[in-house]
Amino acid sequence: MTQPDIQAVKNYLLNLQDNICRALEQEDGEAKFQQDEWQREGGGGGRTRVISNGAVIEKGGVNFSHVFGAGLPASATAARPELAGRSFQALGVSLVIHPHNPFVPTSHANVRFFMAEKPGADPVWWFGGGYDLTPYYGFEEDCKHWHQTAKEACEPFGNDVYPHYKKWCDDYFFLKHRNEPRGVGGLFFDDLNEWGFAKSFQFMQSIGDSYIKAYQPIVKKRKNEAYNEQQKAFQEYRRGRYVEFNLVYDRGTLFGLQSGGRTESILMSLPPKVRWEYNWQPQQGSLEAELYEKFLIHKEWI
């Protein structure tokens, strides 16, 4: 197994953050990302970039972090007890985009690399990441484009890769207490090392590079759709599901908080305005009902 090249991973991730921010600023046409560099007391740091109150993006963040330390938090060693007592490094880019227009879906993506070491033993390392789409009003052509782009990113690595990671995404981004998916899925992978470092790194790059190809055309197509206050209220209601998932289930949120990460950067993924309604139900035959019936279901989009 090829030895990991952490500097190459870091260089790629920093460039990916730049490229995604540049493309999103271009699509917004008004707002710019504000950068906040930070240092972690236990080791490492990052650069948080946040965009808000733009023409298209209500709030978004594209974060890079590289943290390291002498020991792992409980969220990591609970699932992998063999990592206890090892030093660690974790690098990644993570992003969430919350648009103004309820016809533009929220999107989330991250790609990351993790390594744990101790003297006299081979390093334990893996790649992870993926992306998923959370529409408020469904358009089948948008979902097909999203999944087709994801499939094309996976194809050079085997015909079974997209179906496997698509299902993993469906299973992961699922709110068990609501018995519903968070959105229409995409890709999710973790613990990837069986291909060796070079191929695994190539795969992570393919996924990272394909995110903006998947999302930007959808934003461009939907950002000028007319909407009303009722549709905006429904978007804010559905954003509540996003908050619930991130605070109850999301591994990255738990790892970040337990490892002493920067709270402001970890929670930048939360939307600016959210509402919860008691026992709300969509009106039969409405576009809101259609979201539940035709889009918030596990299905093969392509």
PDB file of C-alpha atoms in Angstrom:
ATOM      1  CA  MET A   1       0.000   0.000   0.000  1.00  0.00           C
ATOM      2  CA  THR A   2       1.465   3.350  -1.073  1.00  0.00           C
ATOM      3  CA  GLN A   3       2.432   5.696   1.758  1.00  0.00           C
ATOM      4  CA  PRO A   4       0.049   8.666   2.134  1.00  0.00           C
ATOM      5  CA  ASP A   5       1.169  12.052   0.813  1.00  0.00           C
ATOM      6  CA  ILE A   6      -0.590  14.452   3.157  1.00  0.00           C
ATOM      7  CA  GLN A   7       0.894  17.557   1.539  1.00  0.00           C
ATOM      8  CA  ALA A   8      -0.554  16.570  -1.843  1.00  0.00           C
ATOM      9  CA  VAL A   9      -3.961  16.096  -0.240  1.00  0.00           C
ATOM     10  CA  LYS A  10      -3.727  19.462   1.489  1.00  0.00           C
ATOM     11  CA  ASN A  11      -2.713  21.260  -1.709  1.00  0.00           C
ATOM     12  CA  TYR A  12      -5.640  19.724  -3.567  1.00  0.00           C
ATOM     13  CA  LEU A  13      -8.145  20.642  -0.854  1.00  0.00           C
ATOM     14  CA  LEU A  14      -6.995  24.268  -0.693  1.00  0.00           C
ATOM     15  CA  ASN A  15      -7.341  24.565  -4.478  1.00  0.00           C
ATOM     16  CA  LEU A  16     -10.755  22.891  -4.355  1.00  0.00           C
ATOM     17  CA  GLN A  17     -11.957  25.432  -1.809  1.00  0.00           C
ATOM     18  CA  ASP A  18     -10.740  28.253  -4.062  1.00  0.00           C
ATOM     19  CA  ASN A  19     -12.395  26.801  -7.170  1.00  0.00           C
ATOM     20  CA  ILE A  20     -15.769  26.184  -5.525  1.00  0.00           C
ATOM     21  CA  CYS A  21     -15.868  29.641  -3.937  1.00  0.00           C
ATOM     22  CA  ARG A  22     -14.989  31.260  -7.261  1.00  0.00           C
ATOM     23  CA  ALA A  23     -17.776  29.406  -9.097  1.00  0.00           C
ATOM     24  CA  LEU A  24     -20.387  30.176  -6.440  1.00  0.00           C
ATOM     25  CA  GLU A  25     -19.463  33.870  -6.340  1.00  0.00           C
ATOM     26  CA  GLN A  26     -19.832  33.979 -10.107  1.00  0.00           C
ATOM     27  CA  GLU A  27     -23.282  32.368  -9.903  1.00  0.00           C
ATOM     28  CA  ASP A  28     -24.418  34.693  -7.120  1.00  0.00           C
ATOM     29  CA  GLY A  29     -23.162  37.771  -8.940  1.00  0.00           C
ATOM     30  CA  GLU A  30     -23.287  40.016  -5.888  1.00  0.00           C
ATOM     31  CA  ALA A  31     -21.900  38.642  -2.608  1.00  0.00           C
ATOM     32  CA  LYS A  32     -18.335  37.544  -1.896  1.00  0.00           C
ATOM     33  CA  PHE A  33     -16.995  34.979   0.537  1.00  0.00           C
ATOM     34  CA  GLN A  34     -15.467  36.401   3.690  1.00  0.00           C
ATOM     35  CA  GLN A  35     -12.467  34.447   4.968  1.00  0.00           C
ATOM     36  CA  ASP A  36     -11.699  33.756   8.599  1.00  0.00           C
ATOM     37  CA  GLU A  37      -8.456  31.914   9.372  1.00  0.00           C
ATOM     38  CA  TRP A  38      -8.317  30.137  12.718  1.00  0.00           C
ATOM     39  CA  GLN A  39      -5.978  28.034  14.826  1.00  0.00           C
ATOM     40  CA  ARG A  40      -6.944  25.056  16.969  1.00  0.00           C
ATOM     41  CA  GLU A  41      -5.474  24.997  20.432  1.00  0.00           C
ATOM     42  CA  GLY A  42      -4.792  21.248  20.255  1.00  0.00           C
ATOM     43  CA  GLY A  43      -3.078  21.485  16.858  1.00  0.00           C
ATOM     44  CA  GLY A  44      -3.880  22.653  13.356  1.00  0.00           C
ATOM     45  CA  GLY A  45      -6.469  25.095  12.080  1.00  0.00           C
ATOM     46  CA  GLY A  46      -8.222  26.109   8.938  1.00  0.00           C
ATOM     47  CA  ARG A  47      -9.848  28.780   6.856  1.00  0.00           C
ATOM     48  CA  THR A  48     -13.573  29.315   7.044  1.00  0.00           C
ATOM     49  CA  ARG A  49     -15.283  31.091   4.158  1.00  0.00           C
ATOM     50  CA  VAL A  50     -18.836  32.325   4.553  1.00  0.00           C
ATOM     51  CA  ILE A  51     -21.114  34.063   2.059  1.00  0.00           C
ATOM     52  CA  SER A  52     -24.408  35.673   3.092  1.00  0.00           C
ATOM     53  CA  ASN A  53     -27.233  37.891   1.887  1.00  0.00           C
ATOM     54  CA  GLY A  54     -26.227  37.605  -1.737  1.00  0.00           C
ATOM     55  CA  ALA A  55     -28.463  37.860  -4.773  1.00  0.00           C
ATOM     56  CA  VAL A  56     -28.807  34.054  -4.869  1.00  0.00           C
ATOM     57  CA  ILE A  57     -27.206  32.615  -1.725  1.00  0.00           C
ATOM     58  CA  GLU A  58     -28.868  33.451   1.587  1.00  0.00           C
ATOM     59  CA  LYS A  59     -26.091  31.769   3.544  1.00  0.00           C
ATOM     60  CA  GLY A  60     -23.297  29.423   2.615  1.00  0.00           C
ATOM     61  CA  GLY A  61     -19.983  28.207   3.891  1.00  0.00           C
ATOM     62  CA  VAL A  62     -17.016  26.484   2.269  1.00  0.00           C
ATOM     63  CA  ASN A  63     -14.552  25.388   4.932  1.00  0.00           C
ATOM     64  CA  PHE A  64     -11.055  23.948   4.837  1.00  0.00           C
ATOM     65  CA  SER A  65      -9.559  22.447   7.979  1.00  0.00           C
ATOM     66  CA  HIS A  66      -6.414  20.514   8.886  1.00  0.00           C
ATOM     67  CA  VAL A  67      -6.421  19.460  12.515  1.00  0.00           C
ATOM     68  CA  PHE A  68      -4.111  17.103  14.373  1.00  0.00           C
ATOM     69  CA  GLY A  69      -3.497  15.929  17.887  1.00  0.00           C
ATOM     70  CA  ALA A  70      -2.079  13.298  20.192  1.00  0.00           C
ATOM     71  CA  GLY A  71      -5.339  11.434  20.747  1.00  0.00           C
ATOM     72  CA  LEU A  72      -8.686  10.874  19.087  1.00  0.00           C
ATOM     73  CA  PRO A  73     -12.103  11.948  20.377  1.00  0.00           C
ATOM     74  CA  ALA A  74     -14.690   9.392  21.476  1.00  0.00           C
ATOM     75  CA  SER A  75     -16.680   9.782  18.241  1.00  0.00           C
ATOM     76  CA  ALA A  76     -13.745   8.278  16.319  1.00  0.00           C
ATOM     77  CA  THR A  77     -12.602   5.535  18.703  1.00  0.00           C
ATOM     78  CA  ALA A  78     -16.124   4.281  19.442  1.00  0.00           C
ATOM     79  CA  ALA A  79     -16.422   2.810  15.961  1.00  0.00           C
ATOM     80  CA  ARG A  80     -12.703   2.081  15.570  1.00  0.00           C
ATOM     81  CA  PRO A  81     -11.298   1.041  18.994  1.00  0.00           C
ATOM     82  CA  GLU A  82      -8.010   0.025  17.362  1.00  0.00           C
ATOM     83  CA  LEU A  83      -7.297   3.747  16.867  1.00  0.00           C
ATOM     84  CA  ALA A  84      -7.147   4.460  20.580  1.00  0.00           C
ATOM     85  CA  GLY A  85      -3.734   5.748  21.633  1.00  0.00           C
ATOM     86  CA  ARG A  86      -2.770   6.958  18.157  1.00  0.00           C
ATOM     87  CA  SER A  87      -2.041  10.509  17.097  1.00  0.00           C
ATOM     88  CA  PHE A  88      -4.198  11.750  14.235  1.00  0.00           C
ATOM     89  CA  GLN A  89      -4.472  14.173  11.350  1.00  0.00           C
ATOM     90  CA  ALA A  90      -7.739  15.091   9.647  1.00  0.00           C
ATOM     91  CA  LEU A  91      -7.994  17.270   6.535  1.00  0.00           C
ATOM     92  CA  GLY A  92     -11.076  18.215   4.598  1.00  0.00           C
ATOM     93  CA  VAL A  93     -13.247  20.634   2.712  1.00  0.00           C
ATOM     94  CA  SER A  94     -16.867  20.802   3.802  1.00  0.00           C
ATOM     95  CA  LEU A  95     -19.587  23.039   2.420  1.00  0.00           C
ATOM     96  CA  VAL A  96     -23.281  23.810   2.657  1.00  0.00           C
ATOM     97  CA  ILE A  97     -25.181  26.270   0.463  1.00  0.00           C
ATOM     98  CA  HIS A  98     -28.600  27.630   1.482  1.00  0.00           C
ATOM     99  CA  PRO A  99     -30.175  29.667  -1.350  1.00  0.00           C
ATOM    100  CA  HIS A 100     -32.805  32.402  -1.016  1.00  0.00           C
ATOM    101  CA  ASN A 101     -35.102  30.938  -3.655  1.00  0.00           C
ATOM    102  CA  PRO A 102     -37.052  27.870  -2.479  1.00  0.00           C
ATOM    103  CA  PHE A 103     -36.894  26.468  -6.020  1.00  0.00           C
ATOM    104  CA  VAL A 104     -33.098  26.229  -5.711  1.00  0.00           C
ATOM    105  CA  PRO A 105     -32.142  23.238  -3.557  1.00  0.00           C
ATOM    106  CA  THR A 106     -29.752  23.304  -0.645  1.00  0.00           C
ATOM    107  CA  SER A 107     -26.570  21.351  -1.337  1.00  0.00           C
ATOM    108  CA  HIS A 108     -23.931  19.818   0.886  1.00  0.00           C
ATOM    109  CA  ALA A 109     -20.548  18.335   0.006  1.00  0.00           C
ATOM    110  CA  ASN A 110     -17.368  17.269   1.716  1.00  0.00           C
ATOM    111  CA  VAL A 111     -14.182  15.407   0.936  1.00  0.00           C
ATOM    112  CA  ARG A 112     -11.733  14.441   3.640  1.00  0.00           C
ATOM    113  CA  PHE A 113      -8.659  12.436   4.566  1.00  0.00           C
ATOM    114  CA  PHE A 114      -7.864  10.921   7.935  1.00  0.00           C
ATOM    115  CA  MET A 115      -4.702   9.314   9.252  1.00  0.00           C
ATOM    116  CA  ALA A 116      -3.809   7.860  12.666  1.00  0.00           C
ATOM    117  CA  GLU A 117      -0.270   6.876  13.621  1.00  0.00           C
ATOM    118  CA  LYS A 118       1.786   5.395  16.413  1.00  0.00           C
ATOM    119  CA  PRO A 119       5.487   4.454  16.594  1.00  0.00           C
ATOM    120  CA  GLY A 120       6.422   1.068  15.218  1.00  0.00           C
ATOM    121  CA  ALA A 121       3.151   0.542  13.330  1.00  0.00           C
ATOM    122  CA  ASP A 122       1.879   1.292   9.845  1.00  0.00           C
ATOM    123  CA  PRO A 123      -0.372   4.347   9.646  1.00  0.00           C
ATOM    124  CA  VAL A 124      -4.106   3.780   9.494  1.00  0.00           C
ATOM    125  CA  TRP A 125      -5.690   6.068   6.910  1.00  0.00           C
ATOM    126  CA  TRP A 126      -8.746   6.515   4.747  1.00  0.00           C
ATOM    127  CA  PHE A 127     -10.641   8.920   2.500  1.00  0.00           C
ATOM    128  CA  GLY A 128     -14.293   9.851   2.809  1.00  0.00           C
ATOM    129  CA  GLY A 129     -16.844  12.306   1.528  1.00  0.00           C
ATOM    130  CA  GLY A 130     -19.596  12.782  -0.988  1.00  0.00           C
ATOM    131  CA  TYR A 131     -22.447  15.169  -1.690  1.00  0.00           C
ATOM    132  CA  ASP A 132     -26.217  15.292  -1.414  1.00  0.00           C
ATOM    133  CA  LEU A 133     -29.052  17.509  -2.625  1.00  0.00           C
ATOM    134  CA  THR A 134     -31.983  18.796  -0.567  1.00  0.00           C
ATOM    135  CA  PRO A 135     -34.744  20.278  -2.733  1.00  0.00           C
ATOM    136  CA  TYR A 136     -37.776  22.083  -1.355  1.00  0.00           C
ATOM    137  CA  TYR A 137     -39.696  21.827  -4.604  1.00  0.00           C
ATOM    138  CA  GLY A 138     -38.815  18.893  -6.807  1.00  0.00           C
ATOM    139  CA  PHE A 139     -37.760  18.867 -10.459  1.00  0.00           C
ATOM    140  CA  GLU A 140     -37.035  15.458 -11.892  1.00  0.00           C
ATOM    141  CA  GLU A 141     -34.577  16.783 -14.493  1.00  0.00           C
ATOM    142  CA  ASP A 142     -32.513  18.415 -11.726  1.00  0.00           C
ATOM    143  CA  CYS A 143     -32.344  15.175  -9.752  1.00  0.00           C
ATOM    144  CA  LYS A 144     -31.328  13.257 -12.864  1.00  0.00           C
ATOM    145  CA  HIS A 145     -28.589  15.765 -13.683  1.00  0.00           C
ATOM    146  CA  TRP A 146     -27.277  15.617 -10.106  1.00  0.00           C
ATOM    147  CA  HIS A 147     -27.106  11.821 -10.091  1.00  0.00           C
ATOM    148  CA  GLN A 148     -25.786  11.561 -13.654  1.00  0.00           C
ATOM    149  CA  THR A 149     -22.887  13.836 -12.737  1.00  0.00           C
ATOM    150  CA  ALA A 150     -22.192  11.736  -9.645  1.00  0.00           C
ATOM    151  CA  LYS A 151     -22.299   8.547 -11.706  1.00  0.00           C
ATOM    152  CA  GLU A 152     -19.862   9.940 -14.281  1.00  0.00           C
ATOM    153  CA  ALA A 153     -17.434  10.890 -11.502  1.00  0.00           C
ATOM    154  CA  CYS A 154     -17.488   7.291 -10.255  1.00  0.00           C
ATOM    155  CA  GLU A 155     -17.376   5.439 -13.595  1.00  0.00           C
ATOM    156  CA  PRO A 156     -13.567   5.401 -14.094  1.00  0.00           C
ATOM    157  CA  PHE A 157     -13.278   3.478 -10.815  1.00  0.00           C
ATOM    158  CA  GLY A 158     -15.716   0.662 -11.610  1.00  0.00           C
ATOM    159  CA  ASN A 159     -19.324   0.098 -12.609  1.00  0.00           C
ATOM    160  CA  ASP A 160     -20.321  -0.900  -9.092  1.00  0.00           C
ATOM    161  CA  VAL A 161     -18.972   2.248  -7.389  1.00  0.00           C
ATOM    162  CA  TYR A 162     -21.870   4.646  -8.048  1.00  0.00           C
ATOM    163  CA  PRO A 163     -24.658   2.194  -7.056  1.00  0.00           C
ATOM    164  CA  HIS A 164     -22.801   1.304  -3.861  1.00  0.00           C
ATOM    165  CA  TYR A 165     -22.097   4.874  -2.767  1.00  0.00           C
ATOM    166  CA  LYS A 166     -25.507   6.100  -3.927  1.00  0.00           C
ATOM    167  CA  LYS A 167     -27.179   3.557  -1.623  1.00  0.00           C
ATOM    168  CA  TRP A 168     -24.812   4.466   1.213  1.00  0.00           C
ATOM    169  CA  CYS A 169     -25.866   8.102   0.794  1.00  0.00           C
ATOM    170  CA  ASP A 170     -29.558   7.159   0.828  1.00  0.00           C
ATOM    171  CA  ASP A 171     -29.058   5.159   4.014  1.00  0.00           C
ATOM    172  CA  TYR A 172     -26.867   7.753   5.741  1.00  0.00           C
ATOM    173  CA  PHE A 173     -28.855  10.938   5.057  1.00  0.00           C
ATOM    174  CA  PHE A 174     -32.022   9.498   6.547  1.00  0.00           C
ATOM    175  CA  LEU A 175     -33.877  10.936   9.538  1.00  0.00           C
ATOM    176  CA  LYS A 176     -34.908   7.854  11.465  1.00  0.00           C
ATOM    177  CA  HIS A 177     -37.121   9.796  13.873  1.00  0.00           C
ATOM    178  CA  ARG A 178     -39.040  11.225  10.885  1.00  0.00           C
ATOM    179  CA  ASN A 179     -38.801   8.088   8.741  1.00  0.00           C
ATOM    180  CA  GLU A 180     -37.868  10.189   5.726  1.00  0.00           C
ATOM    181  CA  PRO A 181     -34.781  10.984   3.640  1.00  0.00           C
ATOM    182  CA  ARG A 182     -33.156  14.389   4.068  1.00  0.00           C
ATOM    183  CA  GLY A 183     -33.300  14.941   0.308  1.00  0.00           C
ATOM    184  CA  VAL A 184     -32.708  13.108  -2.966  1.00  0.00           C
ATOM    185  CA  GLY A 185     -29.266  11.806  -2.083  1.00  0.00           C
ATOM    186  CA  GLY A 186     -26.127  11.627  -4.155  1.00  0.00           C
ATOM    187  CA  LEU A 187     -22.935   9.927  -2.972  1.00  0.00           C
ATOM    188  CA  PHE A 188     -21.470   9.012   0.393  1.00  0.00           C
ATOM    189  CA  PHE A 189     -18.268   7.059   1.014  1.00  0.00           C
ATOM    190  CA  ASP A 190     -16.059   6.503   4.022  1.00  0.00           C
ATOM    191  CA  ASP A 191     -13.138   4.337   5.182  1.00  0.00           C
ATOM    192  CA  LEU A 192     -11.814   4.167   1.606  1.00  0.00           C
ATOM    193  CA  ASN A 193      -8.290   2.709   1.485  1.00  0.00           C
ATOM    194  CA  GLU A 194      -8.562  -0.679  -0.232  1.00  0.00           C
ATOM    195  CA  TRP A 195      -7.460   0.764  -3.592  1.00  0.00           C
ATOM    196  CA  GLY A 196      -4.198   2.086  -2.144  1.00  0.00           C
ATOM    197  CA  PHE A 197      -3.376   5.728  -1.617  1.00  0.00           C
ATOM    198  CA  ALA A 198      -2.901   6.890  -5.214  1.00  0.00           C
ATOM    199  CA  LYS A 199      -6.168   5.525  -6.622  1.00  0.00           C
ATOM    200  CA  SER A 200      -8.158   6.433  -3.510  1.00  0.00           C
ATOM    201  CA  PHE A 201      -6.837   9.995  -3.730  1.00  0.00           C
ATOM    202  CA  GLN A 202      -7.781  10.139  -7.416  1.00  0.00           C
ATOM    203  CA  PHE A 203     -11.299   9.070  -6.526  1.00  0.00           C
ATOM    204  CA  MET A 204     -11.639  11.753  -3.860  1.00  0.00           C
ATOM    205  CA  GLN A 205     -10.487  14.334  -6.409  1.00  0.00           C
ATOM    206  CA  SER A 206     -13.003  13.095  -8.965  1.00  0.00           C
ATOM    207  CA  ILE A 207     -15.825  13.510  -6.462  1.00  0.00           C
ATOM    208  CA  GLY A 208     -14.592  16.900  -5.237  1.00  0.00           C
ATOM    209  CA  ASP A 209     -14.187  18.236  -8.765  1.00  0.00           C
ATOM    210  CA  SER A 210     -17.636  17.034  -9.854  1.00  0.00           C
ATOM    211  CA  TYR A 211     -19.599  18.847  -7.137  1.00  0.00           C
ATOM    212  CA  ILE A 212     -19.736  22.235  -8.861  1.00  0.00           C
ATOM    213  CA  LYS A 213     -20.555  20.509 -12.182  1.00  0.00           C
ATOM    214  CA  ALA A 214     -23.512  18.896 -10.446  1.00  0.00           C
ATOM    215  CA  TYR A 215     -24.805  21.938  -8.556  1.00  0.00           C
ATOM    216  CA  GLN A 216     -24.085  25.090 -10.549  1.00  0.00           C
ATOM    217  CA  PRO A 217     -26.327  24.254 -13.561  1.00  0.00           C
ATOM    218  CA  ILE A 218     -29.264  23.657 -11.195  1.00  0.00           C
ATOM    219  CA  VAL A 219     -28.690  27.007  -9.484  1.00  0.00           C
ATOM    220  CA  LYS A 220     -28.433  28.753 -12.852  1.00  0.00           C
ATOM    221  CA  LYS A 221     -31.694  27.192 -14.047  1.00  0.00           C
ATOM    222  CA  ARG A 222     -33.780  27.897 -10.932  1.00  0.00           C
ATOM    223  CA  LYS A 223     -32.418  31.066  -9.323  1.00  0.00           C
ATOM    224  CA  ASN A 224     -34.781  33.428 -11.159  1.00  0.00           C
ATOM    225  CA  GLU A 225     -37.986  31.428 -10.577  1.00  0.00           C
ATOM    226  CA  ALA A 226     -40.743  33.545  -9.019  1.00  0.00           C
ATOM    227  CA  TYR A 227     -41.866  32.461  -5.536  1.00  0.00           C
ATOM    228  CA  ASN A 228     -44.283  33.634  -2.854  1.00  0.00           C
ATOM    229  CA  GLU A 229     -44.301  33.926   0.933  1.00  0.00           C
ATOM    230  CA  GLN A 230     -46.006  30.547   1.377  1.00  0.00           C
ATOM    231  CA  GLN A 231     -43.252  28.828  -0.616  1.00  0.00           C
ATOM    232  CA  LYS A 232     -40.576  30.641   1.390  1.00  0.00           C
ATOM    233  CA  ALA A 233     -42.268  29.511   4.614  1.00  0.00           C
ATOM    234  CA  PHE A 234     -42.258  25.913   3.378  1.00  0.00           C
ATOM    235  CA  GLN A 235     -38.547  26.180   2.606  1.00  0.00           C
ATOM    236  CA  GLU A 236     -37.919  27.374   6.170  1.00  0.00           C
ATOM    237  CA  TYR A 237     -40.042  24.525   7.552  1.00  0.00           C
ATOM    238  CA  ARG A 238     -38.080  21.947   5.542  1.00  0.00           C
ATOM    239  CA  ARG A 239     -34.806  23.523   6.636  1.00  0.00           C
ATOM    240  CA  GLY A 240     -35.739  22.318  10.103  1.00  0.00           C
ATOM    241  CA  ARG A 241     -35.087  18.764   8.928  1.00  0.00           C
ATOM    242  CA  TYR A 242     -31.611  19.855   7.881  1.00  0.00           C
ATOM    243  CA  VAL A 243     -30.910  21.171  11.365  1.00  0.00           C
ATOM    244  CA  GLU A 244     -32.258  18.014  12.982  1.00  0.00           C
ATOM    245  CA  PHE A 245     -29.989  15.787  10.922  1.00  0.00           C
ATOM    246  CA  ASN A 246     -26.863  17.845  11.511  1.00  0.00           C
ATOM    247  CA  LEU A 247     -27.345  18.013  15.266  1.00  0.00           C
ATOM    248  CA  VAL A 248     -28.528  14.440  15.842  1.00  0.00           C
ATOM    249  CA  TYR A 249     -26.760  12.237  13.288  1.00  0.00           C
ATOM    250  CA  ASP A 250     -23.987  13.960  11.363  1.00  0.00           C
ATOM    251  CA  ARG A 251     -20.575  12.346  12.002  1.00  0.00           C
ATOM    252  CA  GLY A 252     -18.621  15.414  10.964  1.00  0.00           C
ATOM    253  CA  THR A 253     -20.487  17.651  13.417  1.00  0.00           C
ATOM    254  CA  LEU A 254     -19.893  15.196  16.263  1.00  0.00           C
ATOM    255  CA  PHE A 255     -16.216  14.734  15.397  1.00  0.00           C
ATOM    256  CA  GLY A 256     -15.645  18.470  15.101  1.00  0.00           C
ATOM    257  CA  LEU A 257     -17.242  19.299  18.435  1.00  0.00           C
ATOM    258  CA  GLN A 258     -15.646  16.389  20.309  1.00  0.00           C
ATOM    259  CA  SER A 259     -12.183  17.059  18.901  1.00  0.00           C
ATOM    260  CA  GLY A 260     -12.218  20.685  20.046  1.00  0.00           C
ATOM    261  CA  GLY A 261     -12.806  22.115  16.596  1.00  0.00           C
ATOM    262  CA  ARG A 262     -13.968  25.671  16.037  1.00  0.00           C
ATOM    263  CA  THR A 263     -17.666  25.758  16.895  1.00  0.00           C
ATOM    264  CA  GLU A 264     -18.482  28.679  14.583  1.00  0.00           C
ATOM    265  CA  SER A 265     -16.997  26.804  11.626  1.00  0.00           C
ATOM    266  CA  ILE A 266     -18.661  23.503  12.514  1.00  0.00           C
ATOM    267  CA  LEU A 267     -22.122  25.039  12.846  1.00  0.00           C
ATOM    268  CA  MET A 268     -21.854  27.367   9.850  1.00  0.00           C
ATOM    269  CA  SER A 269     -23.794  24.657   7.960  1.00  0.00           C
ATOM    270  CA  LEU A 270     -27.008  25.612   9.749  1.00  0.00           C
ATOM    271  CA  PRO A 271     -29.449  27.803   7.796  1.00  0.00           C
ATOM    272  CA  PRO A 272     -30.100  31.414   8.867  1.00  0.00           C
ATOM    273  CA  LYS A 273     -33.903  31.155   9.167  1.00  0.00           C
ATOM    274  CA  VAL A 274     -35.778  28.005  10.151  1.00  0.00           C
ATOM    275  CA  ARG A 275     -39.248  27.227  11.419  1.00  0.00           C
ATOM    276  CA  TRP A 276     -40.937  24.285  13.078  1.00  0.00           C
ATOM    277  CA  GLU A 277     -44.711  23.836  12.859  1.00  0.00           C
ATOM    278  CA  TYR A 278     -46.605  21.458  15.121  1.00  0.00           C
ATOM    279  CA  ASN A 279     -47.919  18.445  13.189  1.00  0.00           C
ATOM    280  CA  TRP A 280     -47.893  20.308   9.860  1.00  0.00           C
ATOM    281  CA  GLN A 281     -49.245  18.380   6.848  1.00  0.00           C
ATOM    282  CA  PRO A 282     -49.118  19.407   3.171  1.00  0.00           C
ATOM    283  CA  GLN A 283     -52.343  20.063   1.316  1.00  0.00           C
ATOM    284  CA  GLN A 284     -53.353  17.149  -0.887  1.00  0.00           C
ATOM    285  CA  GLY A 285     -52.411  17.691  -4.531  1.00  0.00           C
ATOM    286  CA  SER A 286     -50.043  20.586  -3.753  1.00  0.00           C
ATOM    287  CA  LEU A 287     -46.431  21.015  -4.841  1.00  0.00           C
ATOM    288  CA  GLU A 288     -45.470  20.585  -1.197  1.00  0.00           C
ATOM    289  CA  ALA A 289     -47.223  17.202  -1.094  1.00  0.00           C
ATOM    290  CA  GLU A 290     -45.475  16.254  -4.342  1.00  0.00           C
ATOM    291  CA  LEU A 291     -42.094  16.721  -2.652  1.00  0.00           C
ATOM    292  CA  TYR A 292     -42.974  14.030  -0.121  1.00  0.00           C
ATOM    293  CA  GLU A 293     -44.654  11.695  -2.604  1.00  0.00           C
ATOM    294  CA  LYS A 294     -42.231  11.826  -5.538  1.00  0.00           C
ATOM    295  CA  PHE A 295     -38.889  13.102  -4.235  1.00  0.00           C
ATOM    296  CA  LEU A 296     -38.405  12.259  -0.558  1.00  0.00           C
ATOM    297  CA  ILE A 297     -38.278   8.571  -1.382  1.00  0.00           C
ATOM    298  CA  HIS A 298     -35.438   6.210  -2.175  1.00  0.00           C
ATOM    299  CA  LYS A 299     -35.445   5.673  -5.939  1.00  0.00           C
ATOM    300  CA  GLU A 300     -33.114   5.215  -8.880  1.00  0.00           C
ATOM    301  CA  TRP A 301     -32.938   8.571 -10.654  1.00  0.00           C
ATOM    302  CA  ILE A 302     -30.944   7.382 -13.659  1.00  0.00           C
TER     303      ILE A 302
END
